[in-house]
CSV table of C-alpha atoms and ligand atoms in Angstrom, one decimal:
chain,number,residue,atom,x,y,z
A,29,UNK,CA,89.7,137.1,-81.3
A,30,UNK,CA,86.9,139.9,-82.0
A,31,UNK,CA,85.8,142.1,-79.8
A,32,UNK,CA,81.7,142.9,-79.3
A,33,UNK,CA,83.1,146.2,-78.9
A,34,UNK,CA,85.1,146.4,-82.6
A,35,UNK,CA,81.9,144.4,-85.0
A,36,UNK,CA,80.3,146.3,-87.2
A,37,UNK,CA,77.0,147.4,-86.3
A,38,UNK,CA,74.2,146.4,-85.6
A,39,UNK,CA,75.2,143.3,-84.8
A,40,UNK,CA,73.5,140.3,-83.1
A,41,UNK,CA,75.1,139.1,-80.3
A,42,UNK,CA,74.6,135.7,-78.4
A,43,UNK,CA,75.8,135.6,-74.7
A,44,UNK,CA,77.0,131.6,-75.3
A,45,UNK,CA,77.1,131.0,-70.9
A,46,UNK,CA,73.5,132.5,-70.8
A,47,UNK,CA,71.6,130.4,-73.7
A,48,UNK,CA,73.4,127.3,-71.6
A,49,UNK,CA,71.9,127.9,-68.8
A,50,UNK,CA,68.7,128.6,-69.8
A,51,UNK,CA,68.5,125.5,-72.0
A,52,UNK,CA,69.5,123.8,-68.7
A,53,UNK,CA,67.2,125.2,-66.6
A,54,UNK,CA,64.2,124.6,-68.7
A,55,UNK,CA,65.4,120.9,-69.5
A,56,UNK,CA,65.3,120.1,-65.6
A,57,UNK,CA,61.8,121.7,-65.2
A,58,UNK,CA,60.3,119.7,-67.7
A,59,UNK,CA,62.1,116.6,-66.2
A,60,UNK,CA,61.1,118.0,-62.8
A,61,UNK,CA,57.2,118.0,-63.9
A,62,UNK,CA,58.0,114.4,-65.9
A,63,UNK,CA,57.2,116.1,-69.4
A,64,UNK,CA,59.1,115.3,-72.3
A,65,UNK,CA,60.7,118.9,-73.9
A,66,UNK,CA,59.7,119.4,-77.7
A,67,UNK,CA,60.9,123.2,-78.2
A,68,UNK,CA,60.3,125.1,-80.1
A,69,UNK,CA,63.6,126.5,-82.6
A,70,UNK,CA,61.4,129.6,-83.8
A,71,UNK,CA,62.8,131.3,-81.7
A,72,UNK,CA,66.5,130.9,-82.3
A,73,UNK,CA,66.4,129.0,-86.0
A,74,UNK,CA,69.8,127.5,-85.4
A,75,UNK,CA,71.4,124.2,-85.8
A,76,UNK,CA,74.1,124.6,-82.6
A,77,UNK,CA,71.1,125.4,-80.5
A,78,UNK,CA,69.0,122.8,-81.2
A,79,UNK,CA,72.2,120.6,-81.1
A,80,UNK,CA,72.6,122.1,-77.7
A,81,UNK,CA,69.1,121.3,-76.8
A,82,UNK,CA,69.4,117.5,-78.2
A,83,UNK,CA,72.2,117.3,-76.1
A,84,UNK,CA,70.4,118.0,-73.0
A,85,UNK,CA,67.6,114.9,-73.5
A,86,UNK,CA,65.4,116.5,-76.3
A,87,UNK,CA,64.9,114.6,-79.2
A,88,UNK,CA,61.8,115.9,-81.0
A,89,UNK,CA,61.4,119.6,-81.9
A,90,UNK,CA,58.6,122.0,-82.8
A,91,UNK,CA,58.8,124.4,-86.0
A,92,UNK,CA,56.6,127.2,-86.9
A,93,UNK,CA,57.3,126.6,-91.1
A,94,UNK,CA,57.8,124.0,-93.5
A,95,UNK,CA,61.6,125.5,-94.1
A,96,UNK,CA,62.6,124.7,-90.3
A,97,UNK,CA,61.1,121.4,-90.4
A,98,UNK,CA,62.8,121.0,-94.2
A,99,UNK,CA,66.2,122.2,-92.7
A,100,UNK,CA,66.3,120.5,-89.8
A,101,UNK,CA,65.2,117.2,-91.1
A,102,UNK,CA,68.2,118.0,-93.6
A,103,UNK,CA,70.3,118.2,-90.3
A,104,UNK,CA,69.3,114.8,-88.3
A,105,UNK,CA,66.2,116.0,-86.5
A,106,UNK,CA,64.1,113.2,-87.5
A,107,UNK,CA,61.1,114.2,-85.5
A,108,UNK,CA,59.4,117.0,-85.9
A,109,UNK,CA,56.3,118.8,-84.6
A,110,UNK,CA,54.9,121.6,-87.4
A,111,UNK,CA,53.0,123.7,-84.8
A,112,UNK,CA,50.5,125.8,-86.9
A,113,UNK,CA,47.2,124.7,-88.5
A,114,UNK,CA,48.7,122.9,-91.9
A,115,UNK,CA,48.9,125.3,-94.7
A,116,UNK,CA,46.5,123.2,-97.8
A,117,UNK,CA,48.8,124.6,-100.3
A,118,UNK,CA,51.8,123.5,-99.0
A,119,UNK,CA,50.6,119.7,-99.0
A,120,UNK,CA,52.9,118.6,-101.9
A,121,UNK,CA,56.0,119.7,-98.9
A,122,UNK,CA,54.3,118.0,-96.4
A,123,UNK,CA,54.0,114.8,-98.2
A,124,UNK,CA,57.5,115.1,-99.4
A,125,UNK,CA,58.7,115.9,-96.2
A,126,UNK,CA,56.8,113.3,-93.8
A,127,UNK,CA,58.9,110.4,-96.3
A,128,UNK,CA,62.0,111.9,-95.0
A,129,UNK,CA,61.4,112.0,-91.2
A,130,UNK,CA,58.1,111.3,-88.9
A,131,UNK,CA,56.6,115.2,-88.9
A,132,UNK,CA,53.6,116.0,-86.9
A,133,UNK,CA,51.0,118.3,-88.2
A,134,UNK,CA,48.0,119.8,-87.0
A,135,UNK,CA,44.6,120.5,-87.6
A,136,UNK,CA,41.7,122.4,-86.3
A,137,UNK,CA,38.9,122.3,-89.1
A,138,UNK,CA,37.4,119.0,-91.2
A,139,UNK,CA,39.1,120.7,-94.1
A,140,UNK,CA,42.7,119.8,-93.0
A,141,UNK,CA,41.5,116.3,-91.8
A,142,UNK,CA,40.0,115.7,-95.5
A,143,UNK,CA,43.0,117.0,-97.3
A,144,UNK,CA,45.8,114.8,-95.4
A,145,UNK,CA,43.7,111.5,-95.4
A,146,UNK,CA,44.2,112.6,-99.0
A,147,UNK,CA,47.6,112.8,-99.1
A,148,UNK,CA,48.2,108.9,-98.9
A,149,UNK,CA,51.3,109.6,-96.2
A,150,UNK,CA,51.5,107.9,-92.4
A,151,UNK,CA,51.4,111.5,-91.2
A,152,UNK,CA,50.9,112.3,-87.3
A,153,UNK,CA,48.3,114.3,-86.5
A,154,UNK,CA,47.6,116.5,-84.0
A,155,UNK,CA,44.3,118.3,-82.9
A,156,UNK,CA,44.9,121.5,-81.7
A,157,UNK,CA,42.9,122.8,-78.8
A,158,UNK,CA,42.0,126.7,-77.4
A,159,UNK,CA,42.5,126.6,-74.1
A,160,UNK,CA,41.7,129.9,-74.1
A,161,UNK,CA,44.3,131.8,-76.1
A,162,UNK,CA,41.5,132.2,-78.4
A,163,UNK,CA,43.7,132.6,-81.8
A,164,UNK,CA,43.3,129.0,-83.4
A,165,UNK,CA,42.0,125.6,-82.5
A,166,UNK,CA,39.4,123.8,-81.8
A,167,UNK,CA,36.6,124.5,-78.2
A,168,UNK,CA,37.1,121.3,-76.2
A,169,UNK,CA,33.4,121.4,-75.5
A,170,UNK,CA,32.2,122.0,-79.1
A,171,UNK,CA,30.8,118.7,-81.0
A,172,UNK,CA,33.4,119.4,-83.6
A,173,UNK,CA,36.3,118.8,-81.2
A,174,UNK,CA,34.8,115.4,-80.6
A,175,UNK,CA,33.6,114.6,-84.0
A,176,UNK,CA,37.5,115.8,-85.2
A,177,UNK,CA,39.0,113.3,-82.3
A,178,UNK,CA,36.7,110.5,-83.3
A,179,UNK,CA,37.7,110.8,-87.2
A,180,UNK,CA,41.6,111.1,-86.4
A,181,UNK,CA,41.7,108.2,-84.1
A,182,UNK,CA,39.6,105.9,-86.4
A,183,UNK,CA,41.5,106.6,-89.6
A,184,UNK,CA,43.3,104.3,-91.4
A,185,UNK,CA,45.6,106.9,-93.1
A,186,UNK,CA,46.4,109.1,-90.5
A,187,UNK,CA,48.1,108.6,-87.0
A,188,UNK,CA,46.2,110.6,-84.2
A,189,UNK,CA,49.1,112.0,-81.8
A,190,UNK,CA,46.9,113.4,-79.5
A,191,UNK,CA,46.4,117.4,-78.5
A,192,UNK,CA,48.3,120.1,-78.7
A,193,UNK,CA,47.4,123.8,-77.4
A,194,UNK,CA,49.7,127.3,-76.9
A,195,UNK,CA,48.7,129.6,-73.5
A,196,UNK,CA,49.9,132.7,-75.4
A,197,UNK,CA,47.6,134.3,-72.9
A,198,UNK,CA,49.9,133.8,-70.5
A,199,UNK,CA,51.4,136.8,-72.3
A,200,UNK,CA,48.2,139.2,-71.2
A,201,UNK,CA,48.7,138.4,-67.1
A,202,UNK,CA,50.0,141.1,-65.2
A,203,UNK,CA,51.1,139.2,-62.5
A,204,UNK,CA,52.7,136.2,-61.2
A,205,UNK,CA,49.7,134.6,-59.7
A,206,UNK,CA,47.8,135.2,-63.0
A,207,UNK,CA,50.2,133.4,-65.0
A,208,UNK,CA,50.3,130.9,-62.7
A,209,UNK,CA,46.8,130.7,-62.9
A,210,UNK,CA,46.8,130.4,-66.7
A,211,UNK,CA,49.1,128.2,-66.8
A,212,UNK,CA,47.1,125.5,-64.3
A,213,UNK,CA,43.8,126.6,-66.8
A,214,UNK,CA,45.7,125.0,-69.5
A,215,UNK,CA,47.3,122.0,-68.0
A,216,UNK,CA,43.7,121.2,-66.7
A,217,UNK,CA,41.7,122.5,-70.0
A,218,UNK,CA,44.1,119.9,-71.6
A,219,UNK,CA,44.1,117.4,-69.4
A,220,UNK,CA,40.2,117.3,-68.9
A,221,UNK,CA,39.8,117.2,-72.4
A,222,UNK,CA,41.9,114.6,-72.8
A,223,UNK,CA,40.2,112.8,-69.9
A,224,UNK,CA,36.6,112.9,-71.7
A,225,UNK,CA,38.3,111.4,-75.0
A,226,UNK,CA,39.5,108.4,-73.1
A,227,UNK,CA,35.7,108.0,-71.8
A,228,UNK,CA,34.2,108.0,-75.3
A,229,UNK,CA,37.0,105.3,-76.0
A,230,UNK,CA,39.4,107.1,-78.1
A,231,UNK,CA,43.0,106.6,-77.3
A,232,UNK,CA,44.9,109.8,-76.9
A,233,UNK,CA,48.3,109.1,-76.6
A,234,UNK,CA,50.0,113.0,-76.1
A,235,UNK,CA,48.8,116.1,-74.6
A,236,UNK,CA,51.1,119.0,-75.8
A,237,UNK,CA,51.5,122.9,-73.9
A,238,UNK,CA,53.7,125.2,-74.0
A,239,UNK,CA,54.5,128.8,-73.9
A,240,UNK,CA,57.7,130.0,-72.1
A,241,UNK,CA,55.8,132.4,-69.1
A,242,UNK,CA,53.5,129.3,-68.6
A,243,UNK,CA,56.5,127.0,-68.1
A,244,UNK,CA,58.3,129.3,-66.4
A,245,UNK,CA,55.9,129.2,-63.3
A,246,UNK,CA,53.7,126.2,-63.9
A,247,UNK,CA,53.2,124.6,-60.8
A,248,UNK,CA,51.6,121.2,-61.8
A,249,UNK,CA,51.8,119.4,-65.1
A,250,UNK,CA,50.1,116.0,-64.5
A,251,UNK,CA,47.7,114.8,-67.4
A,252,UNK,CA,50.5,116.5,-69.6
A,253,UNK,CA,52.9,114.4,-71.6
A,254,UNK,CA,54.9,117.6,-73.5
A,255,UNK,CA,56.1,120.7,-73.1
A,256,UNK,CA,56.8,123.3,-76.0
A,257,UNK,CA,58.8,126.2,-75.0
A,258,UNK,CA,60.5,128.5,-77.6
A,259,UNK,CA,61.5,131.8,-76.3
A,260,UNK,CA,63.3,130.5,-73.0
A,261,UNK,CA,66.3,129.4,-75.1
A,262,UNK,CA,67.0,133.6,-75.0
A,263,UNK,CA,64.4,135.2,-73.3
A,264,UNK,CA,63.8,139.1,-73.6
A,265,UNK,CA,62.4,141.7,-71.7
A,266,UNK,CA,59.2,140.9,-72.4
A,267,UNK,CA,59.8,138.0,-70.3
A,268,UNK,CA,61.5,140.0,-67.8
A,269,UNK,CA,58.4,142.1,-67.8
A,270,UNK,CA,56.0,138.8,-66.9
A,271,UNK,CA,58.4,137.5,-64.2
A,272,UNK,CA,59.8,134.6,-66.5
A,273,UNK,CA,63.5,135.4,-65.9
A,274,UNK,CA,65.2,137.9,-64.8
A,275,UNK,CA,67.7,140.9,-66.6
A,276,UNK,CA,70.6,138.6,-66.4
A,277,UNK,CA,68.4,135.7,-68.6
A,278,UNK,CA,68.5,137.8,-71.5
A,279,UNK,CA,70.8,136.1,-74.3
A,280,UNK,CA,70.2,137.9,-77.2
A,281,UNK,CA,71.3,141.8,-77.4
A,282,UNK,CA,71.4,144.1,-80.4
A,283,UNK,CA,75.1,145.9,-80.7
A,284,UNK,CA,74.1,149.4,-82.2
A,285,UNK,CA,75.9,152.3,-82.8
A,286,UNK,CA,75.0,156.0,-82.6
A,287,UNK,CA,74.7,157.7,-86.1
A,288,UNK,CA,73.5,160.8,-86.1
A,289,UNK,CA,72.6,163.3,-82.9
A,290,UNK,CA,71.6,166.7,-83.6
A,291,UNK,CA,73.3,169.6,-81.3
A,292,UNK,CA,71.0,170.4,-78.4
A,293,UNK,CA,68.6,167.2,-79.4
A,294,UNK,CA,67.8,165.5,-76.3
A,295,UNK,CA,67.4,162.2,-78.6
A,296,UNK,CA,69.9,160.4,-81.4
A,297,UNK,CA,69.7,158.1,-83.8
A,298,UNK,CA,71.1,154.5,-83.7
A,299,UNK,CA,71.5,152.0,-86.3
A,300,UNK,CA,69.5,149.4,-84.8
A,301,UNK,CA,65.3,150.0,-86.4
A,302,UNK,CA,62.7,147.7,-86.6
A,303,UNK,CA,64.6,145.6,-88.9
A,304,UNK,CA,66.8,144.7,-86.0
A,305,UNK,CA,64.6,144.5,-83.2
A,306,UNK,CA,61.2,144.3,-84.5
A,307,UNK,CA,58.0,146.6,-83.9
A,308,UNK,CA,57.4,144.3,-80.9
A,309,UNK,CA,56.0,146.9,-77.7
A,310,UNK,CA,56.1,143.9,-75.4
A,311,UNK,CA,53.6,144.3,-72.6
A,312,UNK,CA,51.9,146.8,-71.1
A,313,UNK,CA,54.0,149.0,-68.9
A,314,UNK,CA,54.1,152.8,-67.5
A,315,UNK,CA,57.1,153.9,-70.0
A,316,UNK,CA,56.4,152.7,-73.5
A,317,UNK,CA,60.1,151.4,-75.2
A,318,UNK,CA,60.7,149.7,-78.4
A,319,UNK,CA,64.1,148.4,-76.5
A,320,UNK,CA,66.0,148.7,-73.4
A,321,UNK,CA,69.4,150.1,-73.5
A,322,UNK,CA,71.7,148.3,-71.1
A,323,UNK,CA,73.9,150.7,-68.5
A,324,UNK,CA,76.1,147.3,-67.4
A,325,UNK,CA,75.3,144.2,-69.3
A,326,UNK,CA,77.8,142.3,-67.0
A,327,UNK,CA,75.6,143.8,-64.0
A,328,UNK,CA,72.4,143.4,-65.6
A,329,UNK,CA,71.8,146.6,-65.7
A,330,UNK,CA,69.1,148.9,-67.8
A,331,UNK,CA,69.7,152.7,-68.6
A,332,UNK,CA,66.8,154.2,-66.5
A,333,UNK,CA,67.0,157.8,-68.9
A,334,UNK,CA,68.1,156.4,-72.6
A,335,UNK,CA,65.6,153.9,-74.1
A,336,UNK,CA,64.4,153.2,-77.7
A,337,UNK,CA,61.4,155.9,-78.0
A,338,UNK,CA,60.4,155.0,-81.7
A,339,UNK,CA,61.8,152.8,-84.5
A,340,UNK,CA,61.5,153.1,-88.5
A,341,UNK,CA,62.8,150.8,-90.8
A,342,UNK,CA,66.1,151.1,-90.2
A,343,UNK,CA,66.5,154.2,-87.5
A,344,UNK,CA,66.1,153.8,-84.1
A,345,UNK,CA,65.4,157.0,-81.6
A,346,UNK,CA,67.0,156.7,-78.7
A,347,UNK,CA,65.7,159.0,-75.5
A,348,UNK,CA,69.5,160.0,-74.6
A,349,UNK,CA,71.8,162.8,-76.5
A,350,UNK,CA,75.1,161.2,-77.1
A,351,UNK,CA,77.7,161.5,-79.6
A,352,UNK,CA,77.8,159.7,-83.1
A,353,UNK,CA,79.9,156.5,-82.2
A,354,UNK,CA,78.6,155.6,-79.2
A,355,UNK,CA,78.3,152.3,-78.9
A,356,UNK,CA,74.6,150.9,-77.7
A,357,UNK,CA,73.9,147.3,-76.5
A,358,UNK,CA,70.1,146.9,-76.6
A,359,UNK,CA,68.1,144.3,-74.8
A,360,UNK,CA,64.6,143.9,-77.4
A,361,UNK,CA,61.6,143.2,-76.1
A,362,UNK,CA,61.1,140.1,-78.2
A,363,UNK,CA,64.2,138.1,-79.0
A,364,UNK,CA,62.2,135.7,-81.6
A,365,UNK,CA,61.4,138.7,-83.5
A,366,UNK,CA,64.8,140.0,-83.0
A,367,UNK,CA,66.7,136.5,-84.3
A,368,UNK,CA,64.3,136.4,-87.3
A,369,UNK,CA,65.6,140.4,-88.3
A,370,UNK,CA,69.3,138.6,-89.1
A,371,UNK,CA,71.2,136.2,-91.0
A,372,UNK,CA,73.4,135.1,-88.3
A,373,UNK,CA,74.4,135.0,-84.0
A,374,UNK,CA,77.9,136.3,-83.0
A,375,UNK,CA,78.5,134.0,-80.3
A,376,UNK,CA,79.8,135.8,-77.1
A,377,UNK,CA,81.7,135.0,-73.6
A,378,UNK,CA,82.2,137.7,-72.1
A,379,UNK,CA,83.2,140.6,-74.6
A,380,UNK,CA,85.0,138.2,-77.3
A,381,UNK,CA,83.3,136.7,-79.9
A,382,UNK,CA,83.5,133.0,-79.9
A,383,UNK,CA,81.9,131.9,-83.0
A,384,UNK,CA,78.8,132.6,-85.3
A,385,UNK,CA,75.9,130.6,-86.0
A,386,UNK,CA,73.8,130.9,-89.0
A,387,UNK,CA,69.9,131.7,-88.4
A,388,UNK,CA,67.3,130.1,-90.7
A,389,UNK,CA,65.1,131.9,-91.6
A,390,UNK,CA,62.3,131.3,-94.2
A,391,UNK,CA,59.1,130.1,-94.7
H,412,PLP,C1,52.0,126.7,-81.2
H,412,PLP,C2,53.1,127.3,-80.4
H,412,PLP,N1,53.7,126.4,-79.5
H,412,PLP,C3,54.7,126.9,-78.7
H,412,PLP,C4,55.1,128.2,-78.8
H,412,PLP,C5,56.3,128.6,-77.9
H,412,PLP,O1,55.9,129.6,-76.9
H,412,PLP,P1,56.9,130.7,-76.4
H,412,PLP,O2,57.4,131.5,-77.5
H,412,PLP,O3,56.2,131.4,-75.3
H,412,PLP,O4,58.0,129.9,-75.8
H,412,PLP,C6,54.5,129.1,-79.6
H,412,PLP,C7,54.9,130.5,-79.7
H,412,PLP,O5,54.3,131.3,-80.3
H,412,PLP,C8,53.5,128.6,-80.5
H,412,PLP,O6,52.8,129.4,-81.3
């Protein structure tokens, strides 16, 4: 058995106790709220988690790139959600890719619709919705959400799944009550919406949310069929900043070591840059950090004095002089990010090293 505190830095490290019980707990809160759970592997890109996840009632997933869907199809997910208006120059994948397994697309523009009644594939379709994120999809009140409904639920070619949205708002509230209060704007944006269609006659057979800090205080989900979490499997401190989970959530840690401190410097350098945790500030707060340094991980502990100040590519400043050595276990502010920096998870219990999973990544 391995150490954490004998790999060779940096290393990514996957508390194995932690990721189960956060897979748990969000798998009874959708049941709780009667929502299936279609999450999303982004954020951990790895066949034992999604196994883990399958094992816990899931059985369709969401991706965020045709590789994902490609290798998970390759692994026995057979359903699978593509969550990001269709790329038109990756059609010849989609095609290729919807004969091997049932995958879900989605659309936003006439475009999209033109090109994949097109394609001559039963593809699933999904109409994605702003419910106020304001990034991509379509304004539930504008004609062309209607006229985009109407097309997808007529055609002969296409299957119409029904709509799909992402509250990554949720991300901008600065307290509890305001993501609660995003989160119940989505649910009823979505469910409203949804309501109208039925009216005009159009059958709308899913309504699809998700966003970790929305699901992690939603207080109501009815009108709401799924549920897309990612960043839950792990969390990160970003969550811990919004109130999603606490300290002790955090699965995913960065083992660093110290390289280089100059005498009298109140700052060193680790090996751990943005190539490792990503140039992710997280949210707002009164001490900027590129990363928390953890004091007691076993405790849940953060370092109050040593935190990452700045990150290049590889080099990570860290507010703290200690000597070169020193080990560093860093809590990032985004563990999707983080995951997508490395090629693979050192599983942990406690301070051994279990196993390791392979991340993958690609696009
Ligand atoms: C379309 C879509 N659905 C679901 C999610 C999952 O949200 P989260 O990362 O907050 O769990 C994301 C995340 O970016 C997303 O873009």
């Amino acid at each position: 058995m391995t150490s954490i505190h004998d790999v060779a830095t940096p290393a990514l490290l996957l508390d194995f106790d932690v990721l189960e019980r956060n897979l748990r707990h969000m798998a009874d809160r959708a049941a709780g709220f009667g929502v299936r759970l279609r999450p999303h592997i982004k954020t951990h890109k790895a066949i034992e988690v999604a196994e883990r996840q399958r094992a816990l009632g899931v059985s369709g997933i969401t991706v965020s790139t045709l590789y994902e869907a490609r290798v998970f199809i390759e692994h026995g997910f057979d359903d699978v959600t593509w969550a990001f208006p269709v790329i038109l120059s990756r059609l010849d994948e989609v095609r290729e890719l919807a004969g091997r397994a049932t995958l879900r697309v989605v659309v936003d523009s006439r475009e999209a619709v033109e090109a994949l009644e097109r394609l001559d594939r039963p593809l699933h379709v999904w109409i994605k919705v702003d419910c106020g994120y304001h990034r991509a999809g379509v304004d539930p009140e504008s004609p062309l959400a209607l006229e985009l409904a109407r097309r997808l639920a007529e055609s002969p070619a296409l299957a119409f799944d029904g709509l799909l949205t992402h509250s990554g708002h949720a991300y901008k509230g600065k307290s509890r009550e305001e993501i609660v209060a995003t989160a119940e704007q989505e649910r009823s944006v979505m469910a409203g919406f949804a309501g109208r269609l039925r009216g005009e006659g159009i059958e709308v057979p899913e309504v699809s949310v998700g966003s970790t800090p929305a699901m992690s205080v939603v207080e109501r989900l009815d009108g709401i069929t799924e549920a897309r979490p990612g960043n839950y499997a792990f969390y990160d401190f970003m969550q811990v900043g919004l109130g999603a989970c606490a300290v002790r959530d955090c699965a995913l840690t960065v083992m660093s070591s110290v390289v280089s401190h100059r005498p009298g410097d109140e700052r060193s350098v680790i090996d751990a840059g943005a190539l490792a945790l990503s140039k992710d500030p997280g949210i707002d707060r009164p001490v900027p950090s590129m990363g928390e340094v953890y004091e007691d991980y076993g405790a849940g502990r953060l370092s109050e004095e040593a935190r990452l100040v700045s990150l290049s590519q590889e080099h990570g400043i860290v507010s703290a002089p200690l000597a070169v050595g020193t080990r560093l276990r860093i809590l990032p502010n985004h563990s999707c990010l983080t995951a997508a920096c490395f090629d693979e998870y050192l599983v942990v219990r406690g301070d051994e090293v279990v196993d390791r999973w392979k991340i993958w990544r690609g696009r």
